[in-house]
XYZ file of C-alpha atoms in Angstrom:
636
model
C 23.588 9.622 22.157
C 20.951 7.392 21.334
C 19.970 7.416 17.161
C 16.001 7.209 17.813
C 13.844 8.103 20.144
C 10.259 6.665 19.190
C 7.316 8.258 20.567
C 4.027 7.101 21.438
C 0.612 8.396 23.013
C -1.314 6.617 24.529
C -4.935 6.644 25.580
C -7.699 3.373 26.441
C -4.936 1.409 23.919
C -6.894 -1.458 22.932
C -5.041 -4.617 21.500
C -3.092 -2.441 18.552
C -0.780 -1.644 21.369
C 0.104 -5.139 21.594
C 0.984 -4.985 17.506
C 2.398 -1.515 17.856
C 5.049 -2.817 20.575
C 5.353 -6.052 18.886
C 6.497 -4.163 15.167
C 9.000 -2.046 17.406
C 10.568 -5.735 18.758
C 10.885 -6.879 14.967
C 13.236 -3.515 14.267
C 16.277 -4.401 12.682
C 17.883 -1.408 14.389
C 19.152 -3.175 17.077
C 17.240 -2.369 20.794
C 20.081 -0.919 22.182
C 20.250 2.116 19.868
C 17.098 3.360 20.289
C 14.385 4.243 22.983
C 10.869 3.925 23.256
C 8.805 6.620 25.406
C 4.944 5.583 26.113
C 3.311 8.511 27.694
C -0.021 7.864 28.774
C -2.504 10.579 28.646
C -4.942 10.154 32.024
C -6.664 6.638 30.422
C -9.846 6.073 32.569
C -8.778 2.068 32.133
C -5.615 -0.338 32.763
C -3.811 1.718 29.889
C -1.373 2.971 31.998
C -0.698 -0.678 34.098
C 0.101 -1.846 30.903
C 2.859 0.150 29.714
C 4.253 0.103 32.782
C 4.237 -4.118 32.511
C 5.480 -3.229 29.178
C 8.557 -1.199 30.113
C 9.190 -3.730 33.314
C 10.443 -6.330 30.994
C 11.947 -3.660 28.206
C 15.338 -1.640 28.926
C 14.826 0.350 26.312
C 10.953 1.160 26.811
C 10.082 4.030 29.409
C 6.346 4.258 30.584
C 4.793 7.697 32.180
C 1.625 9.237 32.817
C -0.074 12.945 32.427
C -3.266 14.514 33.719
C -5.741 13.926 30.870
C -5.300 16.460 28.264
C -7.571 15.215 25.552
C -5.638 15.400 22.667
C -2.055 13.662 22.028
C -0.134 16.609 21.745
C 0.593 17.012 25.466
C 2.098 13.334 25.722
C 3.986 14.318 22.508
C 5.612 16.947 23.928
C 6.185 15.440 27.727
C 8.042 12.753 26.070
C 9.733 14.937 23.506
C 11.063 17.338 26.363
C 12.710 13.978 27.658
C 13.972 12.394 24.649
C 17.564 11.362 24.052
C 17.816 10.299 20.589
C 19.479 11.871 17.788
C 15.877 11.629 16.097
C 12.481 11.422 17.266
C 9.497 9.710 15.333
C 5.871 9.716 16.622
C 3.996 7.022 16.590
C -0.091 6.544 17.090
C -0.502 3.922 19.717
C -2.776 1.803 17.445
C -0.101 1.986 14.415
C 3.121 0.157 13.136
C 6.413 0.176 12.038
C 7.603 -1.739 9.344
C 10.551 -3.689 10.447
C 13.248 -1.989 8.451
C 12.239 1.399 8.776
C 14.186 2.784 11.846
C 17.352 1.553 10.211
C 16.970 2.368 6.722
C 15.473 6.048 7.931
C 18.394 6.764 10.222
C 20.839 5.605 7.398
C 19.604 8.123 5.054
C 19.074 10.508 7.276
C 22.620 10.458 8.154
C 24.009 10.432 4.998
C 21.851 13.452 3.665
C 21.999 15.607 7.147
C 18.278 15.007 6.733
C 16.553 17.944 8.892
C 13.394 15.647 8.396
C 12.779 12.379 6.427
C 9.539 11.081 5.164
C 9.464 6.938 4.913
C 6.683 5.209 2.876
C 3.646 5.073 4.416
C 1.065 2.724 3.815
C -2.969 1.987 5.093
C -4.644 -1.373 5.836
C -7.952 0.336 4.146
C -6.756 2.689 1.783
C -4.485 1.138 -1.210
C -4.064 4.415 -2.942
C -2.720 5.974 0.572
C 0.607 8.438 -0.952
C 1.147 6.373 -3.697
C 2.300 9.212 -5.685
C 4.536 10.191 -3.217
C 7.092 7.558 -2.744
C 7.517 6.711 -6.246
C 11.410 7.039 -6.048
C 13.955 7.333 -2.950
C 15.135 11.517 -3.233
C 17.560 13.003 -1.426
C 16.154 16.262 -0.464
C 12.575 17.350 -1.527
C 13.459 21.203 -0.381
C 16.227 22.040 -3.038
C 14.561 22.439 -5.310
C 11.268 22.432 -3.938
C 8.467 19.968 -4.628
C 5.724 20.907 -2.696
C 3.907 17.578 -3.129
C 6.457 15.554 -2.191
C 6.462 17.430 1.346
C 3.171 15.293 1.894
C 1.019 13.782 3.925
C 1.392 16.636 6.944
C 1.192 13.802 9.625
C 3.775 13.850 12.488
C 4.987 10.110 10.707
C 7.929 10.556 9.910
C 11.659 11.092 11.646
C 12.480 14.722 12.867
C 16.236 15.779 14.092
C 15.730 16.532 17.321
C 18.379 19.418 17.628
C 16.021 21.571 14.623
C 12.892 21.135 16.925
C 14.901 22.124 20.149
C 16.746 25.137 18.901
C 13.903 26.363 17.571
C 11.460 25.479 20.153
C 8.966 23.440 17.998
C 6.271 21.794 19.623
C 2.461 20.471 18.987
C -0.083 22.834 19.501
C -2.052 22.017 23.216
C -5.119 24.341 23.002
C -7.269 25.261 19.966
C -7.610 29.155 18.795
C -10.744 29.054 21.029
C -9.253 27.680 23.733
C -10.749 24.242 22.878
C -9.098 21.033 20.614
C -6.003 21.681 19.167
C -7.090 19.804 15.684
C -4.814 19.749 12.862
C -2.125 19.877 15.462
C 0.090 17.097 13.422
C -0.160 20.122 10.497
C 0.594 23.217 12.684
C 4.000 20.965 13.928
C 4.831 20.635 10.546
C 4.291 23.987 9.336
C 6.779 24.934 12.010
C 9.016 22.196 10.879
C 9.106 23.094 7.182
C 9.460 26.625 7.877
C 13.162 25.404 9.286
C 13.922 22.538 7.480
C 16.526 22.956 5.112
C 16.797 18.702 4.222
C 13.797 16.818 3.797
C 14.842 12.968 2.018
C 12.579 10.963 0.946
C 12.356 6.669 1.664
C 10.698 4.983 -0.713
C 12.223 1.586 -1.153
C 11.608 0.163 2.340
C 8.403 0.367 3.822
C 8.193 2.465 6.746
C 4.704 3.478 8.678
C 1.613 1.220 8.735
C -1.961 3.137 9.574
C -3.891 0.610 10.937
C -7.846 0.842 11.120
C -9.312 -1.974 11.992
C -12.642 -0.356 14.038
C -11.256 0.172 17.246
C -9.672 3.625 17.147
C -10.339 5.619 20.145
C -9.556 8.555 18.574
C -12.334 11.686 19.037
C -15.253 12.135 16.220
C -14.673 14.064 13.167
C -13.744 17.829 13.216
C -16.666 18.910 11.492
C -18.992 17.959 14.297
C -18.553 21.498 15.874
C -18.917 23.717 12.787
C -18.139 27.449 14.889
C -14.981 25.262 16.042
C -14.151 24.037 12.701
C -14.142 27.319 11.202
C -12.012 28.963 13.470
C -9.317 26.200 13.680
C -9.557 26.387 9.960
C -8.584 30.288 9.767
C -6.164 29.801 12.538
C -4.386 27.126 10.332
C -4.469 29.474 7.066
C -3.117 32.258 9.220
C -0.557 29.990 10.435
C 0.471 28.973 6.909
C 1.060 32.502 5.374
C 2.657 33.649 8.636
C 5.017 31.105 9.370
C 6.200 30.323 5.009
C 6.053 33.713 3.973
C 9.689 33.447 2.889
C 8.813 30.038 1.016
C 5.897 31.086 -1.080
C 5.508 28.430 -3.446
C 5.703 26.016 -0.103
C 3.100 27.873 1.107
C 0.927 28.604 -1.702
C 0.442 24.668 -2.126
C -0.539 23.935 1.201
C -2.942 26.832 1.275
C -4.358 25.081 -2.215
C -4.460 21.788 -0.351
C -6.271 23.280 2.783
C -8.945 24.926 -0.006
C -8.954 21.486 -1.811
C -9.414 19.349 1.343
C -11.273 21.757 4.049
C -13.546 24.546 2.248
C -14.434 22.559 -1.165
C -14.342 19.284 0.943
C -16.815 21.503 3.483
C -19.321 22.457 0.713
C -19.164 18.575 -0.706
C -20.413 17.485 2.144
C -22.016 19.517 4.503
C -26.343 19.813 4.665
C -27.817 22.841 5.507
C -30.940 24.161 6.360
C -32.263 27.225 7.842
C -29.871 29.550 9.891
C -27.488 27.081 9.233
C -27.245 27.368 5.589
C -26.971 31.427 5.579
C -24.024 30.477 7.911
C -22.148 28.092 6.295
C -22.675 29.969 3.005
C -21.549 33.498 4.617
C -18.189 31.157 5.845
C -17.921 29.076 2.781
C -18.191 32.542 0.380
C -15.601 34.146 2.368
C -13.030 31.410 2.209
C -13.184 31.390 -1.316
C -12.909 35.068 -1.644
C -10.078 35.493 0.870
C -8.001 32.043 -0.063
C -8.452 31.441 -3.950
C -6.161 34.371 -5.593
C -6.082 33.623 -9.359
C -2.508 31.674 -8.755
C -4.030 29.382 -6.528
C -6.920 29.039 -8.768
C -4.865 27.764 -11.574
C -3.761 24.699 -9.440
C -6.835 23.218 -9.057
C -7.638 20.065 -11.505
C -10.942 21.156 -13.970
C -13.557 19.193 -11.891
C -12.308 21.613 -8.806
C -13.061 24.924 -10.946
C -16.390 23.659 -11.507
C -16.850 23.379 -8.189
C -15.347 26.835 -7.282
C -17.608 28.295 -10.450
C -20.672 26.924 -8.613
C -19.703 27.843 -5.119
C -19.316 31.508 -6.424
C -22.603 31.541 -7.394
C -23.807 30.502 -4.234
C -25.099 27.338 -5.689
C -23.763 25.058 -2.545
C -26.749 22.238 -3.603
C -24.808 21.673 -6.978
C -21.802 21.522 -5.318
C -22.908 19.160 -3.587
C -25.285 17.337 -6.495
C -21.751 17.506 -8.621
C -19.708 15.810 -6.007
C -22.271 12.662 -6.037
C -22.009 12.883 -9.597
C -18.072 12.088 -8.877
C -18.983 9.596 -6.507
C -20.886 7.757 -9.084
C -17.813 7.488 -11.578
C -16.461 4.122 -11.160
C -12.935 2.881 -12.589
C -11.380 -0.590 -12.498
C -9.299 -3.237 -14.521
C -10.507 -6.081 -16.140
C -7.739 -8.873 -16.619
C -7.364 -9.725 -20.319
C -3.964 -11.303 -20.433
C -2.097 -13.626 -17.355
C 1.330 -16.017 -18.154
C 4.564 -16.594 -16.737
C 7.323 -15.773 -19.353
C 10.311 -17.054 -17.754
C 10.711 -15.467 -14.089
C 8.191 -12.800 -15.266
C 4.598 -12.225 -14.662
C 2.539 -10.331 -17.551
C -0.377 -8.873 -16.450
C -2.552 -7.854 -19.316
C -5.397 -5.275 -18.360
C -8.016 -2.704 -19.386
C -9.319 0.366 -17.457
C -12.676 0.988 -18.114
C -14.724 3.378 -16.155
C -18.582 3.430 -15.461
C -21.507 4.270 -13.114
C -22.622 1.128 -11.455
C -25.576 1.841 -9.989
C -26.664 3.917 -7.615
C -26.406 8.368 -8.379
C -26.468 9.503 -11.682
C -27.138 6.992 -14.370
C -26.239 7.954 -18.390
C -22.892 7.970 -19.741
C -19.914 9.893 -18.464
C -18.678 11.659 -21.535
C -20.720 12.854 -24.969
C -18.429 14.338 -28.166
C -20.047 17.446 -29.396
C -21.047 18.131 -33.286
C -17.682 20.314 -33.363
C -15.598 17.230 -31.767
C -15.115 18.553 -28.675
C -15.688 16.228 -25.701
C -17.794 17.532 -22.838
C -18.880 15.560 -19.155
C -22.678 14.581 -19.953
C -24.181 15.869 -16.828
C -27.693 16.203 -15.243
C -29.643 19.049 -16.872
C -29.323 21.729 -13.873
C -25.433 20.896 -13.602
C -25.375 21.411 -17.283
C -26.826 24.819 -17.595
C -25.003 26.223 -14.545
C -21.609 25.615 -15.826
C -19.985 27.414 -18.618
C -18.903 25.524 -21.377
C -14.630 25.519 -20.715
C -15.760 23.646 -17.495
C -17.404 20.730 -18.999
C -15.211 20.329 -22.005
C -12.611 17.901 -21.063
C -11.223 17.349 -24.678
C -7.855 18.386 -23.668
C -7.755 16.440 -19.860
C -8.257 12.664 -21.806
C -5.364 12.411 -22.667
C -3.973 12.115 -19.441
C -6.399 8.944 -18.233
C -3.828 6.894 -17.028
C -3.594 3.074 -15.409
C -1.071 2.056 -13.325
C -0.200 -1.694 -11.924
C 1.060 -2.226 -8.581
C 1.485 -4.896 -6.103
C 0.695 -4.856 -2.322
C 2.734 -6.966 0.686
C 0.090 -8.370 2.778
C 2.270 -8.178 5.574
C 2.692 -4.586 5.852
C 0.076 -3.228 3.443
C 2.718 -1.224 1.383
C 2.090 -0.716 -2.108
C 4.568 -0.390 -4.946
C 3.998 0.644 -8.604
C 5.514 -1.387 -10.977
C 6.815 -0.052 -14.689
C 3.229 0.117 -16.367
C 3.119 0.354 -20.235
C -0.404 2.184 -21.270
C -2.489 3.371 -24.217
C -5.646 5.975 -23.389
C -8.372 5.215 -26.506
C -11.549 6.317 -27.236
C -14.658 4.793 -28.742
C -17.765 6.927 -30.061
C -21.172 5.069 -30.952
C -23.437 6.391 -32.858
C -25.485 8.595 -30.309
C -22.069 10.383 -29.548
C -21.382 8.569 -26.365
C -17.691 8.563 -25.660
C -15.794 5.810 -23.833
C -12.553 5.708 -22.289
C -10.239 3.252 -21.950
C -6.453 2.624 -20.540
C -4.690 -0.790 -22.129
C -2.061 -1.355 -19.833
C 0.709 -3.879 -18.932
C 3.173 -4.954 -16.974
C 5.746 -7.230 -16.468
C 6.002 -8.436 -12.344
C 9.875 -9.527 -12.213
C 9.679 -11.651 -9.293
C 13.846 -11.020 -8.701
C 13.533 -7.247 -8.928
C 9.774 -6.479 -8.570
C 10.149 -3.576 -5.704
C 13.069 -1.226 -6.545
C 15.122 -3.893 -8.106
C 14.860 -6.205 -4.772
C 13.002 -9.505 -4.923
C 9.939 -10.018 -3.406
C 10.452 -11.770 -0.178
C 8.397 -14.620 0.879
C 4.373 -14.296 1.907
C 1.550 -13.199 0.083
C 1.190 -9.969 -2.339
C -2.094 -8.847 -4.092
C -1.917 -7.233 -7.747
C -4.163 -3.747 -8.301
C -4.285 -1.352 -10.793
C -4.633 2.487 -9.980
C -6.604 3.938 -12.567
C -7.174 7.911 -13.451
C -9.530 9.779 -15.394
C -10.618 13.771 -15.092
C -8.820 13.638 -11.488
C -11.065 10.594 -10.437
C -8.781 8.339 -9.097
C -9.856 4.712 -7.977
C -7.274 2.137 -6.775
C -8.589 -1.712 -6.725
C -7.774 -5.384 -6.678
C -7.739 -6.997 -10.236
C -10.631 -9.399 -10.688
C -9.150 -12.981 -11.131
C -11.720 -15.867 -11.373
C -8.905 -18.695 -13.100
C -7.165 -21.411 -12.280
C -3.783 -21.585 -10.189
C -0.551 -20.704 -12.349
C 2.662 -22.460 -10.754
C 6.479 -21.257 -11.484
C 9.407 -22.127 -10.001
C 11.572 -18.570 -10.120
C 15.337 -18.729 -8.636
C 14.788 -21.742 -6.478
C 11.293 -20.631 -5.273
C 7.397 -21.590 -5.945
C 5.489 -18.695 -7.002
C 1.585 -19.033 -7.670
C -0.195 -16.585 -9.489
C -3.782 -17.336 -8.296
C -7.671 -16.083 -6.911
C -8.184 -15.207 -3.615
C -10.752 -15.567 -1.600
C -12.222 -12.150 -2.845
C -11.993 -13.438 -5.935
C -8.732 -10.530 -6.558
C -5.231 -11.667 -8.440
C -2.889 -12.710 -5.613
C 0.682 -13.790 -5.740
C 1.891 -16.544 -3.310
C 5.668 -16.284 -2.973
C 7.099 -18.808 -1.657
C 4.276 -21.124 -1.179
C 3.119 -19.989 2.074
C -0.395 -21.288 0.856
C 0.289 -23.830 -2.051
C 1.874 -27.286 -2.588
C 3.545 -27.544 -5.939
C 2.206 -31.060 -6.157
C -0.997 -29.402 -5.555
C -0.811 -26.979 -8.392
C 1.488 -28.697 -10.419
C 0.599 -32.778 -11.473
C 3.595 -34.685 -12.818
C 2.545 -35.297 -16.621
C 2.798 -39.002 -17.925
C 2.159 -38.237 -21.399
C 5.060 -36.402 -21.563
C 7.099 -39.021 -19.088
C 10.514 -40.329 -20.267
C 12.051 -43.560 -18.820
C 15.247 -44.654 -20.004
C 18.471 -46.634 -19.309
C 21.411 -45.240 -18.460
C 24.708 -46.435 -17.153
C 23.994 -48.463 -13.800
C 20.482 -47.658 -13.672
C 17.301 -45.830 -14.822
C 16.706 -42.499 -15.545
C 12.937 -40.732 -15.433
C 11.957 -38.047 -16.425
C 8.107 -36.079 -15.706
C 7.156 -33.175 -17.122
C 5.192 -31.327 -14.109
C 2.142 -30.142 -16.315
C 1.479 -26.329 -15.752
C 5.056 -25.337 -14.369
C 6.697 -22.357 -15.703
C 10.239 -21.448 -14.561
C 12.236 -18.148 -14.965
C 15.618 -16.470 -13.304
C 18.321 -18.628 -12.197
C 18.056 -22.280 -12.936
C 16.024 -24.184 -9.883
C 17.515 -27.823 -8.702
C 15.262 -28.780 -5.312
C 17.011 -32.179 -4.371
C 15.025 -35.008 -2.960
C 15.033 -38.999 -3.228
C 12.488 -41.564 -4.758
C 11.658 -44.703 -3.293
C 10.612 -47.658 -5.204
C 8.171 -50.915 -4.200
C 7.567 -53.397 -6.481
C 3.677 -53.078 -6.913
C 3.132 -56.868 -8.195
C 5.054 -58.719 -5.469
C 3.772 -57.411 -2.323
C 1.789 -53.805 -3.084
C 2.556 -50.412 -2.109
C 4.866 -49.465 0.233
C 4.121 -50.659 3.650
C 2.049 -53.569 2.710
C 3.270 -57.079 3.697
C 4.948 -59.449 1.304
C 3.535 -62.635 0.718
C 5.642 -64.184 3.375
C 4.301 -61.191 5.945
C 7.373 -59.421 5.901
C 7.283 -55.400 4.692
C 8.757 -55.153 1.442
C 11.917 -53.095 1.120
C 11.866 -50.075 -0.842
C 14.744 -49.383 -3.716
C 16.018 -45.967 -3.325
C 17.811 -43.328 -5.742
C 18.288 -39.616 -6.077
C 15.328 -37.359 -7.466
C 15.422 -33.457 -7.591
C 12.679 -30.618 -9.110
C 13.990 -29.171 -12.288
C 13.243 -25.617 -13.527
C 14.573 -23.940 -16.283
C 14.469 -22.473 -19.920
C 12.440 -26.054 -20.492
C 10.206 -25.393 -17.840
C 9.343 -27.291 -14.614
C 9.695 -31.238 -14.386
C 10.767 -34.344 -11.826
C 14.106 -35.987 -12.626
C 14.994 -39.423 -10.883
C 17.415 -41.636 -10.988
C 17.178 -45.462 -9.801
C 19.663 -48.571 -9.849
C 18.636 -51.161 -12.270
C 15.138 -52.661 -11.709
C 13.878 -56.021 -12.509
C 10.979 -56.904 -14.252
C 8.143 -55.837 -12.847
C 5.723 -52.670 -11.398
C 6.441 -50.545 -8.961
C 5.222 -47.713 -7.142
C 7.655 -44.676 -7.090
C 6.960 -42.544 -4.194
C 9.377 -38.679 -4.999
C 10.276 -36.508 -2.558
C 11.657 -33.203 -2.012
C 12.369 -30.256 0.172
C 10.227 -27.394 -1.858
C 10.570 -24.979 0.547
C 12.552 -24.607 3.802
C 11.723 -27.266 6.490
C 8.485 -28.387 3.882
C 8.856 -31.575 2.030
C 6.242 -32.490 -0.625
C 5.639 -36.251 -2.118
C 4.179 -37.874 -5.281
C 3.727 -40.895 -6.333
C 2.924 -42.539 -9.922
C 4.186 -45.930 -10.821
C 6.882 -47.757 -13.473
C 6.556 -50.370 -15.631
C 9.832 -52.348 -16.083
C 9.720 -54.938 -19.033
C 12.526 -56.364 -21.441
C 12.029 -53.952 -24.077
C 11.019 -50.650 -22.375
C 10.602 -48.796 -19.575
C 6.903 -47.184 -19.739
C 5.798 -44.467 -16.654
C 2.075 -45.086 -15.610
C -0.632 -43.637 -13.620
């Protein structure tokens, strides 16, 4: 039996089929043990022709076609009712996955008897995409139950095969109407966790990319059709209590998330006018009525009950007027702090949170004569909302700011051990501020789950909470390259071109001799048995972890007798160079150019040092020597 049988839709793919198939050639799970089924659903274009080119030249890729259905659940299930593997994940046709993440998924999910794992996901737009999720690798999220760890409800993830066969589990193919089957990746999993005894979770090896980069062909969003929505909506509820009545606190979550998300997320954003409001408000007023019990009430975050408080009242406008309030609240971290100690990184910040323009201007919090802290709202908000649900004395304390780092090459982001201190400030009107100092130290050896960060570029962000509002940004970097040579590597903390603190690992982007200029004011020359030996600080160069030697050569011209390298002599001839050993030093002294050269006459000379700084790159420098009777002086 095969281990994996990947799945993907397709429908008018567009050139992330050409990355999709390209991320499934990178898989370190070796092509044999696994298949690849590309069912194409009816594309009016070449789709099909393509995947058929695609499995030509690909034993393990299998190409079909099905009468347009409209939706990818069809092609799901045509290919599912073929598959051979042991597990199946699905794939969207414009996605990736990371190249580790068949292999490290299968490996877990054999050693747990995994009825279902769930491998970190990540999202070219969206930095804050699960974060909270895969904060640690768990072997089974079901015993005992965390319902939050069960998300997101995508079909991302790797199913055993044999649970969705014996119990006939499948993606919906028609809506409750008879129209779109939306929310089918949901329904599937509802089915799923209502059978799933082992559900793992991977989170030290990235595993699914989204990928939106503005040519999904997916259909328009669900709330287009509003008679539709509604009715897929109760369909989905129904399915939820039906199919986890005998996992309540399963199911009570994901009916809290469905209110969260779909009825509050409704009323947020929705307009309404005329026959349409009395509608919407008739649906929205009995979704709260029917769904929100007083147990699911008490899950929702403070801002949420205000919103539930005002939808009671039938005051949808404020709903809507205190959801661009929310908009409005801004959070991000200002640097205050950057240095390499050793092979460590500290990252200094503060969270500070504001309304920059735009909404509702003011400040966001006021403390009260009794020293209470309440939300300073707009007047109407203010008088519509009883006072527990604008006090938010006892939510501060849980502001929080957390610093992570982000692979550019697979948009996976990892929080990193985050020290933090909430404080507030009062001026004299009463206005409150918040703020989060927080810090961490980026250990380039064990930075992600005590594995060092591999080669390429990573971006540093900070994810920063208060009252629920959760913002997750770049930190704002506007100084000057700072160079470290860590275990044998050049690392370069630096600005990129968004003006955002980047890490290049590595030195896929940066020359050490760039970044780093040897430092003659700290230069020693001396003599040593058979020779000379130099020493050049390299100004700017930290160094950390295990001790660095890069080994190169230096070449020497005398400067006074024929020029630089390369130039004639006097008698027309090139001058020969004098050659010795050189290598790039980094350790508890820092970073700096040793050389060593046979004995040199009188004279100046132009030193030209070389060496291999990273695999199959060699970087020179040159500065020059002064040789005289009494001392050997390093010059410019």
């Amino acid at each position: 039996m095969l281990k994996v049988s990947v799945i993907v839709p397709t429908y008018r793919s567009g050139d992330g089929l050409d990355r999709l198939i390209a991320s499934l050639e990178r898989q370190s799970m070796p092509a044999e043990e696994f298949e690849v089924l590309l069912v194409d659903d009816g594309s009016p274009d070449d789709t099909f022709e393509r995947i058929e080119r695609i499995a030509a030249t690909r034993p393990n890729v299998h190409a079909s076609r099905i009468e347009a259905s409209g939706w990818p659940s069809r092609p799901r299930n045509t290919a599912l009712d073929v598959a051979r593997g042991e597990y199946v994940v699905f794939l969207d046709h414009d996605d990736e996955l990371a190249t580790d993440g068949l292999r490290a998924a299968y490996e877990l999910a054999t050693r747990t008897g995994a009825d279902v794992v769930s491998g970190k996901e990540s999202h070219t737009k969206l930095l804050g995409w699960a974060l909270t999720v895969y904060t640690e690798n768990r072997d089974n999220v079901l015993d005992p139950l965390d319902p939050p760890a069960v998300m997101p409800m995508n079909p991302h993830k790797m199913y055993r095969r044999a649970l969705l066969e014996e119990h006939g589990i499948r993606f919906p193919e028609r809506g409750r109407a008879g129209g779109r089957p939306i929310w089918e990746d949901i329904h599937f999993n509802i089915d799923v966790y209502a059978h799933a005894r082992v559900l793992p979770l991977l989170a030290d090896t990235a595993f699914y990319r989204w990928v939106h980069d503005g040519t999904n062909t997916s259909t328009d969003g669900y709330e287009s059709d509003r008679e539709e929505y509604w009715t897929e909506l109760w369909a989905l509820i129904a399915h939820i209590r039906e199919a986890l009545a005998h996992r309540p606190e399963l199911r009570d979550w994901l009916l809290l998330v469905q209110y969260r998300s779909r009825i509050l997320g409704f009323a947020r954003s929705a307009t309404f006018d005329g026959d349409q409001f009395r509608d919407a408000e008739a649906r929205l007023l009995a979704a709260v009525d029917d769904l929100l019990t007083p147990e699911l009430e008490a899950g929702l975050s403070l801002a949420q009950r205000a919103e539930t408080h005002l939808a009671r009242a039938g005051r949808f406008d404020l709903v809507r007027e205190l959801a661009e309030v929310d908009r409005g609240v801004a959070g991000e971290a200002g640097l205050d702090d950057l240095r390499w100690e050793g092979g460590r990184l500290v990252v200094s910040a503060t969270a500070v949170w504001s309304r920059p323009g735009g909404g509702v201007a003011g400040p966001l919090l006021r403390r009260t004569g009794e020293g209470r802290v309440v939300r300073d709202l707009p007047e109407r908000l203010g008088a519509a909302l009883p006072a527990e649900l604008i006090d938010v004395t006892d939510e501060l304390p849980a502001t929080s700011a957390h610093i992570g780092i982000r692979d550019e090459s697979d948009s996976s982001v990892w929080l990193l051990p985050t020290t933090m201190r909430p404080q507030q400030a009062v001026d004299a009107a009463g206005t409150v501020t918040m703020t989060v100092r927080e810090r961490c130290e980026l250990d380039v050896d064990r930075g992600v789950f005590g594995r060092r960060l591999h080669d390429g570029m990573w971006t540093v962000n900070s994810s920063v909470s208060l009252l629920s509002l959760v913002n997750h940004r770049g930190i704002a970097y506007r100084g000057p390259a700072l160079p470290a040579l860590v275990s044998g590597r050049l690392v370069v903390a630096f600005a990129n071109r968004w003006g955002r603190l980047a890490l290049d690992v590595g030195g896929a982007e940066h020359r050490l001799f760039a970044v780093s200029r040897p430092d003659l004011a700290g230069a020693r020359a001396e003599r040593v048995a058979g020779g000379i030996r130099l020493e050049v600080p390299l100004r700017g160069l930290a160094a950390g972890g295990e001790e660095t030697r890069l080994a190169g050569e230096v070449e020497a011209v005398r400067a006074d007798a024929g020029g630089r390298r390369g130039r004639p002599a006097a008698d027309g001839a090139a001058r020969p160079g004098i050659h010795g050993t050189a290598e790039i030093v980094g350790d508890a002294r820092g970073g700096r150019l040793v050389a060593r050269l046979p004995r040199l006459r009188r004279g100046t000379y132009r030193l030209r040092l070389s060496s291999e700084t990273a695999p199959g790159r060699e970087e020179t420098v040159e500065l020059g020597l002064q040789v005289a009777r009494g001392r050997i002086q390093p010059v410019a």
